[in-house]
Amino acid sequence: MAMLIRAIKCCTTLSRFSSLPFAFRSVSTLVLAEHEGGAIKAPSVSAVEATKSLGGDNTVSVLLAGSGPSLHEAAARAASCHPSISQVFVADSDTFTHPLAEPWARLVHLVQQRGRYTHIVAASNSFGKNILPRAAALLDVSPVTDVISLCGSSQFVRPIYAGNALCTVRYAGTNPCMLTIRSTSFPIPAQIADSKSNAAPISQVDLSTFDEDCASKSRYVKHTSQDKERPDLGNARVVVTGGRGLRSAENFKLIEKLAEKLGAAVGATRAAVDAGFVPNDLQVGQTGKIVAPELYMAFGVSGAIQHIAGMRDSKVIVAVNKDADAPIFQVADYGLVGDLFEVIPELLEKFPEKK
Amino acid sequence: MKILVAAKRVVDYAVKIRVKPDRSGVETQNVKMSMNPFCEIALEEALRIKEAGLASEVVAVSMGPAQCVDTLRTGLAMGADRGIHVDSSAALYPLTVAKLLKALVEVEKPGLLILGKQAIDDDCNQTGQMVAGLLGWPQGTFASKVLLDKEKQVATVEREVDGGLETLCLDLPAVITTDLRLNQPRYATLPNIMKAKSKVIEKYTPEDLNVELKSDLEVVEVTEPPKRKAGVTVSSVEELIDKLKNEADVI
């Protein structure tokens, strides 16, 4: 709440600033989008949602790159996935089959030279964080990472020190202003996907002047993914997390069972990942995933600063820990001091069936 | 082959930070400072590559005020061969750091540049990508495994990405940024700390390197994040389920 008030306050200061000629300055945004299996990824749609706060007369173009039919399928879906999108650009080349930073950064440079956008935005996930700073360096501008609130076209709020402070920065450089946004701060309204009747036009990026040299210096080898039966951690409504208190990979199955019952995603602390209970892509925290579900349940999690950084914006936090002094209880809405090996089976038994 | 490692001096990761009352930033006076944990991992990796006989020299670089020399001494005590301090009291943003690093690469001509994936103070996660872009070198970000092939002059990097691990093959010279799981950094032993005192730390200024400190970002204010309201302690699983259902309305 306090954050909201602050955000509104900084927005009003800005609007006072820009109430004169600036208000008419038009904003044009390029959103760097990621796609998989013929669909644009949810964090990229959040990036489009975030551009709404840039104000002015904003036109939003989406840039997709890849190769083959799945790219064009994704482009068709992207064209009608959000009412703000007015244009979809597609870069179709074998160079872009895998989202490597080297060709992508050159592509952004090329498209920016032609389109002269005022803003370039991507989601702050491993795709956006890898590509956008490289592209920013080619354009000689300072990017802003992990924005959680936009106040007009040049003032942004971002967390620093693992979310223990919020920093408001003003971009005072030349165009484009480049941002990665934290997708949990810009949820996509549920009705938005089907509200759009006419799809935005799709056009191909002319790659005849594209310098392929940069692309040959890095090659994609392989991707090993974990099986994804459960909802995606970043977008789940409920997250159940286990920490060191689970003691073994075998015991961690209790967390998975509970998650299954709740239709929840499974998260983990660094301690649980380092101890080999679960793969690293389940880590929640400053260096892992940032989540903000409706319900976050932490079992055997002490609540280190770095872990809290990844889940402090959850709506309701439940902590179960046998140490009554564990710092996690300071952020929990509901705390239960007890042995998780007794509590989880009881929860499994007594939790109402999911709707 | 020479390896250049960038190391940043930051507020120690275990410190509970305080925002200054005038909202200009975070209190850093009389606060414990250390080498950024990701930079320690970067240095450790460089030392392991050297110990495997794949590199001849490890050079540690730090930029900022005079106290950065302490961070460099820590790096030298871990095993770096020499240090470079770029002296600047001005606020350095990643773009400037990347430009300074590029200038140093042109002087030192390393075959590999290793950085941490992010500094735990500004949480930017930008510098490695930016210097790779400026140099036109390939980048292997968020690395959890690095294998060098000296004959073919390539590095195979396993990266921690959303949804799993990705493996890339990069032509050297390259830029690598380290994730937490790449290695376990060593502790400096007392004899090594003593030895580090006689190792060389070269000094540069941004002017020496012909880099202009332009800054296109201004910090407007730094504030504390909203506090969560105090929670309640429940005594049983029934009570917890009841609260979640009837009070919080989330199940």
XYZ file of C-alpha atoms in Angstrom:
606
model
C 0.000 0.000 0.000
C 2.719 2.433 1.044
C 4.499 1.623 -2.176
C 1.401 2.426 -4.158
C 1.049 5.784 -2.439
C 4.678 6.531 -3.145
C 4.303 5.522 -6.753
C 1.307 7.792 -7.130
C 3.217 10.589 -5.447
C 6.150 10.294 -7.802
C 3.766 10.156 -10.737
C 2.084 13.387 -9.678
C 5.415 15.157 -9.313
C 6.220 14.079 -12.807
C 2.900 15.051 -14.313
C 3.402 18.534 -12.851
C 6.723 18.539 -14.690
C 5.298 17.363 -17.922
C 1.941 19.103 -17.906
C 3.174 21.551 -20.546
C 4.699 20.722 -23.948
C 6.062 17.367 -22.805
C 2.596 15.921 -22.457
C 2.255 15.943 -26.215
C 5.555 14.269 -26.843
C 4.819 10.935 -28.419
C 6.265 7.707 -27.147
C 7.053 4.779 -29.379
C 8.029 1.512 -27.793
C 9.692 -1.615 -29.052
C 9.038 -4.702 -26.930
C 11.559 -7.538 -27.301
C 9.475 -10.686 -27.043
C 10.321 -14.288 -26.388
C 8.354 -17.177 -27.814
C 8.219 -20.914 -27.373
C 6.182 -23.619 -29.043
C 4.306 -21.195 -31.292
C 3.209 -18.808 -28.537
C 4.509 -15.542 -27.111
C 5.633 -16.060 -23.505
C 3.631 -14.540 -20.651
C 6.460 -12.318 -19.288
C 6.707 -10.665 -22.719
C 2.991 -9.840 -22.583
C 3.617 -8.311 -19.136
C 6.270 -6.136 -20.783
C 3.587 -4.884 -23.205
C 1.244 -4.268 -20.256
C 3.989 -2.229 -18.526
C 4.352 0.116 -21.514
C 0.838 1.432 -20.805
C 2.344 3.511 -17.969
C 4.809 5.277 -20.280
C 2.052 7.750 -21.040
C 1.765 10.060 -24.016
C 0.620 8.900 -27.392
C 2.278 5.499 -27.197
C 2.584 3.101 -30.102
C 3.821 -0.363 -29.213
C 5.678 -2.598 -31.649
C 6.656 -6.140 -30.755
C 9.825 -7.744 -32.110
C 10.015 -11.523 -32.429
C 12.930 -13.472 -33.832
C 13.357 -17.116 -34.699
C 12.923 -19.415 -37.631
C 10.319 -21.637 -39.204
C 6.568 -22.128 -38.697
C 6.553 -21.830 -34.905
C 7.843 -18.245 -35.218
C 4.991 -17.255 -37.531
C 2.467 -19.001 -35.340
C 3.824 -17.033 -32.362
C 3.687 -13.796 -34.375
C 0.048 -14.391 -35.274
C -0.798 -14.944 -31.619
C 1.289 -11.959 -30.526
C -0.617 -9.729 -32.963
C -3.838 -10.241 -31.067
C -2.642 -10.929 -27.532
C -2.857 -7.371 -26.190
C -4.895 -4.330 -27.344
C -1.872 -1.999 -26.979
C 0.095 -3.740 -29.734
C -0.032 -1.846 -33.011
C 2.655 -3.661 -34.966
C 4.505 -6.991 -34.915
C 7.951 -7.351 -36.478
C 9.295 -10.765 -37.342
C 12.964 -11.543 -37.959
C 13.074 -14.938 -39.632
C 16.524 -16.459 -40.007
C 18.398 -19.571 -38.948
C 20.643 -17.214 -36.984
C 17.761 -16.682 -34.559
C 16.697 -20.315 -34.107
C 17.963 -20.063 -30.526
C 17.797 -16.762 -28.657
C 21.536 -15.989 -28.549
C 22.575 -12.558 -27.284
C 25.041 -11.746 -30.077
C 22.684 -11.770 -33.089
C 19.718 -10.505 -31.016
C 21.649 -7.433 -29.836
C 22.627 -6.649 -33.439
C 19.036 -7.113 -34.508
C 17.817 -4.646 -31.866
C 20.462 -2.189 -33.064
C 19.299 -2.592 -36.673
C 15.594 -2.235 -35.866
C 16.280 0.797 -33.633
C 18.210 2.551 -36.414
C 15.200 2.210 -38.671
C 12.404 2.778 -36.159
C 13.930 5.412 -33.825
C 11.967 4.219 -30.822
C 11.908 6.266 -27.635
C 11.753 3.125 -25.468
C 12.893 -0.480 -25.733
C 11.428 -2.866 -23.167
C 11.877 -6.552 -22.319
C 10.885 -8.768 -19.423
C 13.473 -9.189 -16.682
C 13.939 -12.942 -17.146
C 16.987 -14.830 -18.333
C 16.155 -13.863 -21.952
C 15.770 -10.120 -21.302
C 18.664 -9.851 -18.861
C 20.983 -11.579 -21.304
C 20.086 -9.556 -24.392
C 18.956 -6.070 -23.428
C 22.167 -4.797 -21.714
C 24.255 -5.967 -24.680
C 21.947 -4.136 -27.081
C 22.073 -1.058 -24.820
C 25.870 -1.021 -24.990
C 25.711 -1.106 -28.811
C 23.359 1.900 -28.654
C 25.505 3.619 -25.973
C 22.734 4.066 -23.394
C 22.336 2.958 -19.762
C 19.593 0.384 -19.309
C 17.395 0.141 -16.203
C 16.961 -3.373 -14.784
C 13.962 -4.928 -13.075
C 11.584 -1.961 -13.076
C 8.557 -2.443 -10.788
C 6.784 0.842 -11.456
C 6.858 3.440 -14.237
C 6.035 7.084 -13.558
C 5.702 8.612 -16.982
C 8.237 8.145 -19.724
C 11.519 8.762 -17.911
C 11.113 7.997 -14.207
C 11.196 4.435 -12.883
C 11.209 2.584 -9.572
C 13.415 -0.472 -9.097
C 14.471 -2.528 -6.099
C 18.125 -2.502 -4.978
C 19.965 -4.379 -2.212
C 17.851 -7.531 -2.621
C 14.648 -5.519 -2.433
C 15.572 -3.908 0.891
C 15.423 -0.473 -0.706
C 13.531 1.017 -3.626
C 15.389 3.350 -5.939
C 13.652 5.897 -8.147
C 15.795 6.754 -11.150
C 15.342 9.292 -13.902
C 16.659 8.519 -17.355
C 18.307 11.669 -18.659
C 20.085 10.272 -21.714
C 19.356 10.092 -25.402
C 16.839 7.750 -27.059
C 16.154 4.948 -26.662
C 15.468 4.521 -22.982
C 15.914 0.796 -22.307
C 14.173 -1.127 -19.533
C 13.659 -4.631 -18.299
C 10.502 -4.978 -16.239
C 9.671 -7.340 -13.405
C 6.732 -9.268 -14.800
C 5.091 -9.997 -11.418
C 4.616 -6.229 -11.011
C 2.635 -5.997 -14.257
C 0.055 -8.783 -14.218
C -1.943 -9.254 -17.401
C -5.654 -8.546 -16.854
C -7.621 -11.745 -17.420
C -10.080 -10.372 -19.981
C -7.368 -8.846 -22.172
C -6.595 -11.855 -24.352
C -10.037 -12.141 -25.928
C -10.943 -8.446 -25.907
C -9.144 -7.771 -29.147
C -11.077 -8.232 -32.343
C -8.616 -6.975 -34.959
C -5.073 -8.266 -35.054
C -2.099 -5.921 -35.446
C -0.289 -6.057 -38.800
C 2.720 -8.367 -39.023
C 5.747 -7.412 -41.085
C 9.091 -8.994 -41.804
C 12.312 -7.303 -40.733
C 14.521 -6.731 -43.771
C 17.689 -8.600 -42.855
C 19.633 -7.821 -46.038
C 21.955 -5.457 -44.150
C 22.241 -7.745 -41.134
C 25.812 -8.495 -40.223
C 26.011 -12.255 -39.669
C 29.604 -12.159 -38.465
C 28.710 -11.536 -34.863
C 26.492 -14.598 -34.856
C 29.193 -17.097 -35.656
C 31.153 -16.498 -32.453
C 28.720 -18.381 -30.257
C 26.870 -21.594 -30.959
C 23.936 -23.212 -29.241
C 24.695 -26.749 -28.055
C 21.738 -27.973 -26.023
C 19.068 -27.192 -23.463
C 18.229 -29.525 -20.610
C 14.871 -28.796 -19.082
C 13.112 -30.164 -16.073
C 9.766 -31.843 -16.655
C 7.010 -29.321 -16.416
C 3.888 -30.994 -15.142
C 3.181 -28.344 -12.572
C 2.330 -24.669 -13.247
C 5.211 -22.339 -14.104
C 6.855 -20.957 -10.960
C 6.875 -17.368 -12.200
C 3.143 -17.217 -12.899
C 1.616 -19.674 -10.424
C -1.273 -18.581 -8.194
C 0.044 -20.711 -5.330
C 3.684 -21.564 -4.578
C 4.819 -24.180 -2.061
C 8.479 -23.843 -1.092
C 10.823 -26.123 0.805
C 14.098 -25.238 2.473
C 16.944 -26.931 4.248
C 14.476 -28.191 6.888
C 13.315 -30.887 4.441
C 16.682 -32.601 4.998
C 16.679 -34.782 1.837
C 15.515 -35.057 -1.748
C 13.325 -37.959 -0.624
C 11.548 -35.781 1.946
C 11.136 -33.018 -0.623
C 8.540 -35.242 -2.295
C 6.228 -34.188 0.553
C 6.385 -30.610 -0.793
C 5.667 -31.896 -4.302
C 2.699 -33.892 -3.056
C 1.263 -30.864 -1.301
C 1.824 -28.734 -4.409
C 0.006 -31.299 -6.491
C -2.953 -31.228 -4.142
C -3.087 -27.413 -4.273
C -2.376 -27.114 -8.003
C 0.670 -25.112 -6.949
C 4.176 -24.593 -8.295
C 7.148 -25.870 -6.292
C 9.849 -23.467 -5.137
C 13.047 -23.958 -3.153
C 15.640 -22.025 -1.200
C 19.290 -21.847 -2.175
C 20.112 -24.283 0.639
C 17.704 -26.862 -0.783
C 19.148 -26.450 -4.292
C 22.770 -26.581 -3.132
C 22.035 -29.708 -1.103
C 20.750 -31.313 -4.299
C 17.114 -31.765 -3.197
C 15.803 -30.051 -6.361
C 17.129 -28.504 -9.616
C 18.340 -24.906 -9.574
C 15.555 -23.452 -11.715
C 13.203 -23.786 -8.740
C 15.239 -21.377 -6.621
C 13.271 -18.393 -5.337
C 15.246 -15.307 -4.286
C 17.510 -12.416 -5.230
C 19.459 -14.582 -7.644
C 16.710 -17.022 -8.561
C 13.101 -16.397 -9.556
C 11.025 -13.517 -8.239
C 7.480 -14.646 -7.491
C 4.377 -12.842 -6.256
C 1.623 -15.457 -5.990
C -1.632 -15.106 -4.086
C -0.481 -17.704 -1.600
C 3.133 -18.519 -0.728
C 3.724 -21.387 1.693
C 7.245 -21.831 3.091
C 8.218 -25.051 4.869
C 11.518 -25.381 6.690
C 12.666 -22.014 5.314
C 14.591 -19.764 7.711
C 13.992 -16.601 5.699
C 17.406 -15.224 4.685
C 17.456 -11.696 3.173
C 18.231 -13.179 -0.239
C 15.229 -15.525 -0.128
C 12.774 -12.888 1.138
C 13.847 -10.758 -1.867
C 12.185 -13.259 -4.172
C 8.801 -13.590 -2.453
C 8.130 -10.511 -0.333
C 5.429 -9.265 -2.711
C 3.282 -12.395 -2.331
C -0.266 -11.568 -1.197
C -0.467 -14.077 1.649
C 2.611 -15.708 3.164
C 2.381 -18.826 5.330
C 5.444 -20.105 7.194
C 5.854 -23.442 8.930
C 9.080 -23.800 10.895
C 10.020 -25.415 14.165
C 12.280 -22.499 15.092
C 9.978 -19.804 16.503
C 12.740 -17.204 16.042
C 13.230 -17.856 12.313
C 13.196 -14.510 10.416
C 10.585 -15.891 7.991
C 7.956 -15.338 10.705
C 8.583 -11.577 10.451
C 7.137 -11.494 6.936
C 4.560 -14.274 7.312
C 0.867 -13.434 7.568
C 0.244 -16.806 9.177
C 2.964 -18.627 11.048
C 2.812 -22.101 12.491
C 5.597 -23.207 14.815
C 5.850 -26.936 14.402
C 7.542 -29.916 12.823
C 6.893 -29.854 9.082
C 7.022 -33.646 8.974
C 3.854 -33.635 11.080
C 2.274 -30.522 9.587
C 2.537 -31.441 5.886
C 0.834 -34.866 6.201
C -1.898 -33.217 8.236
C -2.305 -30.511 5.599
C -2.426 -33.179 2.896
C -5.223 -34.846 4.768
C -7.234 -31.786 5.762
C -6.783 -29.352 2.892
C -9.988 -28.985 0.908
C -9.869 -30.454 -2.610
C -8.938 -27.842 -5.210
C -11.763 -26.368 -7.179
C 46.450 -16.775 -22.046
C 45.714 -14.095 -19.491
C 42.416 -13.876 -17.582
C 40.988 -10.567 -16.420
C 38.535 -10.668 -13.501
C 36.420 -7.720 -12.382
C 35.658 -7.471 -8.648
C 33.361 -5.005 -6.904
C 33.462 -3.778 -3.310
C 29.935 -3.869 -1.879
C 28.126 -3.869 1.466
C 28.577 -7.354 2.944
C 25.753 -9.704 1.942
C 24.782 -10.441 5.551
C 24.335 -6.787 6.559
C 20.815 -5.481 7.061
C 21.043 -2.231 5.121
C 19.649 1.133 6.245
C 18.248 3.807 3.962
C 19.623 7.300 4.715
C 17.054 9.649 6.294
C 17.519 12.188 3.469
C 16.589 9.488 0.930
C 19.773 10.050 -1.061
C 20.899 6.446 -0.841
C 21.866 3.610 1.472
C 24.154 4.085 4.497
C 27.635 2.795 3.603
C 29.704 4.605 6.265
C 30.862 2.303 9.087
C 29.209 -0.677 7.434
C 31.067 -3.911 6.764
C 32.141 -4.089 3.123
C 33.301 -7.189 1.236
C 33.990 -8.460 -2.224
C 30.707 -9.059 -4.080
C 29.961 -12.819 -3.719
C 29.545 -13.324 -7.482
C 32.940 -11.672 -8.055
C 34.543 -14.116 -5.596
C 33.109 -16.948 -7.680
C 34.483 -15.300 -10.851
C 37.953 -15.033 -9.329
C 37.844 -18.615 -8.035
C 36.982 -19.843 -11.531
C 39.874 -17.909 -13.054
C 42.262 -19.386 -10.467
C 41.029 -22.917 -11.183
C 41.555 -22.392 -14.918
C 45.099 -21.197 -14.214
C 45.752 -24.154 -11.877
C 44.582 -26.511 -14.636
C 47.376 -25.092 -16.788
C 45.044 -23.317 -19.204
C 45.978 -19.760 -18.272
C 49.246 -18.035 -17.468
C 48.117 -15.082 -15.383
C 45.069 -13.864 -13.457
C 44.633 -10.102 -13.160
C 41.997 -8.666 -10.793
C 40.441 -5.255 -11.510
C 38.369 -3.078 -9.223
C 36.930 0.390 -9.823
C 35.880 3.037 -7.356
C 37.291 4.915 -4.363
C 40.622 4.203 -2.635
C 39.154 1.451 -0.411
C 38.747 -0.773 -3.481
C 42.418 -1.600 -2.922
C 41.268 -3.697 0.089
C 39.016 -5.698 -2.218
C 41.940 -6.184 -4.593
C 44.176 -7.338 -1.699
C 41.540 -9.950 -0.873
C 41.649 -11.087 -4.490
C 45.451 -11.188 -4.471
C 45.363 -13.221 -1.234
C 43.030 -15.711 -2.923
C 45.655 -16.128 -5.638
C 45.376 -13.437 -8.306
C 48.801 -12.499 -9.702
C 48.354 -8.733 -9.751
C 45.737 -6.042 -9.407
C 44.527 -2.994 -11.275
C 42.669 -0.203 -9.477
C 40.753 2.351 -11.501
C 40.483 5.262 -9.092
C 37.255 7.231 -9.199
C 35.176 8.792 -6.481
C 32.244 9.441 -8.825
C 29.277 7.069 -9.016
C 30.066 4.474 -11.681
C 27.168 2.985 -13.615
C 27.522 -0.321 -15.514
C 27.894 1.431 -18.883
C 30.927 3.373 -17.602
C 32.390 0.294 -15.913
C 31.978 -1.607 -19.186
C 33.786 1.152 -21.103
C 36.622 1.207 -18.552
C 36.904 -2.577 -18.762
C 37.001 -2.409 -22.542
C 39.876 0.092 -22.324
C 41.732 -2.211 -19.922
C 41.165 -5.192 -22.219
C 42.867 -3.214 -24.963
C 45.868 -2.657 -22.668
C 46.063 -6.135 -21.120
C 44.823 -8.255 -24.056
C 43.329 -11.117 -22.005
C 41.844 -14.213 -23.635
C 38.989 -14.349 -21.177
C 37.120 -11.797 -19.094
C 35.190 -13.175 -16.116
C 32.696 -11.172 -14.040
C 29.977 -11.940 -11.511
C 26.466 -12.036 -12.955
C 25.329 -9.149 -10.744
C 26.451 -6.965 -7.854
C 24.321 -7.509 -4.771
C 24.019 -3.761 -4.118
C 22.629 -2.319 -7.361
C 21.330 -5.708 -8.585
C 21.811 -4.491 -12.180
C 23.029 -7.630 -13.953
C 24.358 -5.611 -16.912
C 28.130 -5.044 -16.884
C 29.273 -8.357 -18.414
C 26.751 -8.191 -21.229
C 27.653 -4.556 -21.948
C 31.406 -5.065 -22.092
C 30.898 -8.102 -24.346
C 28.773 -5.942 -26.637
C 31.362 -3.143 -26.704
C 34.194 -5.582 -27.467
C 32.164 -7.589 -29.985
C 33.054 -10.725 -27.990
C 30.614 -13.586 -27.412
C 29.060 -13.813 -23.938
C 28.276 -16.721 -21.635
C 26.090 -15.258 -18.880
C 24.873 -16.963 -15.655
C 27.472 -19.727 -16.042
C 27.247 -22.785 -13.807
C 29.977 -24.729 -15.626
C 32.904 -23.632 -17.805
C 35.100 -25.932 -19.899
C 38.009 -24.515 -21.862
C 39.501 -26.154 -24.919
C 42.939 -24.620 -25.446
C 43.546 -26.265 -28.836
C 40.323 -25.148 -30.474
C 40.266 -21.841 -28.565
C 36.683 -22.307 -27.438
C 34.844 -22.242 -24.115
C 31.838 -24.461 -23.473
C 29.547 -22.762 -20.978
C 26.553 -24.264 -19.207
C 24.111 -21.465 -18.285
C 21.350 -21.284 -15.693
C 18.279 -20.135 -17.636
C 14.534 -20.150 -16.914
C 13.322 -23.709 -17.082
C 16.680 -25.487 -16.903
C 20.214 -25.347 -18.238
C 21.499 -24.234 -21.622
C 24.892 -25.100 -23.103
C 26.714 -22.730 -25.465
C 30.026 -22.934 -27.260
C 31.925 -19.611 -27.437
C 34.980 -18.668 -29.504
C 37.737 -17.100 -27.419
C 38.245 -14.354 -26.460
C 34.937 -14.273 -24.604
C 33.138 -12.765 -21.625
C 31.720 -15.059 -18.939
C 29.505 -14.029 -15.997
C 29.200 -16.388 -13.061
C 26.161 -17.796 -11.307
C 26.148 -19.056 -7.717
C 26.642 -22.702 -8.521
C 29.765 -22.392 -10.646
C 32.111 -23.137 -7.743
C 32.851 -22.722 -4.043
C 35.367 -19.863 -3.576
C 38.414 -20.613 -1.420
C 39.399 -18.786 1.738
C 42.632 -16.822 1.766
C 45.140 -18.328 4.209
C 47.244 -16.127 6.478
C 50.534 -16.780 4.592
C 48.771 -15.895 1.353
C 47.384 -12.712 2.892
C 50.955 -11.774 3.859
C 52.243 -12.624 0.385
C 49.491 -10.543 -1.212
C 50.938 -7.420 0.401
C 53.941 -7.565 -1.907
C 51.954 -8.100 -5.095
C 51.621 -5.174 -7.484
C 48.491 -3.035 -7.796
C 48.618 -0.702 -10.760
C 46.641 2.516 -10.666
C 44.697 4.113 -13.478
C 42.227 6.958 -13.632
C 39.333 7.124 -16.121
C 41.268 9.952 -17.855
C 44.289 7.672 -18.348
C 41.996 5.238 -20.109
C 40.307 7.970 -22.138
C 36.860 7.137 -20.797
C 34.465 9.980 -20.172
C 32.266 9.505 -17.086
C 28.974 10.421 -18.657
C 25.979 9.401 -16.696
C 22.554 9.309 -18.255
C 20.833 8.117 -15.072
C 20.049 10.173 -11.974
C 18.945 8.749 -8.664
C 15.861 10.719 -7.646
C 15.385 9.064 -4.264
C 15.969 5.859 -2.350
C 13.238 4.731 0.026
C 12.407 1.798 2.233
C 10.122 -0.805 0.747
C 6.592 -1.041 2.171
C 6.543 -2.975 5.418
C 4.300 -6.012 5.653
C 1.832 -5.789 8.488
C 2.519 -8.074 11.388
C 1.215 -11.576 10.968
C -0.379 -13.938 13.442
C 0.817 -17.220 14.851
C -1.662 -20.051 14.568
C -1.597 -23.025 16.878
C -2.835 -25.836 14.673
C -3.291 -26.988 11.104
C -7.077 -26.632 11.442
C -6.730 -23.020 12.482
C -4.359 -22.361 9.555
C -6.752 -23.861 7.025
C -9.643 -21.966 8.576
C -7.776 -18.625 8.351
C -6.697 -19.239 4.762
C -10.236 -20.089 3.811
C -12.279 -17.541 5.739
C -9.950 -14.662 6.538
C -7.463 -14.531 3.658
C -9.820 -16.121 1.150
C -7.041 -17.741 -0.868
C -8.172 -21.367 -0.890
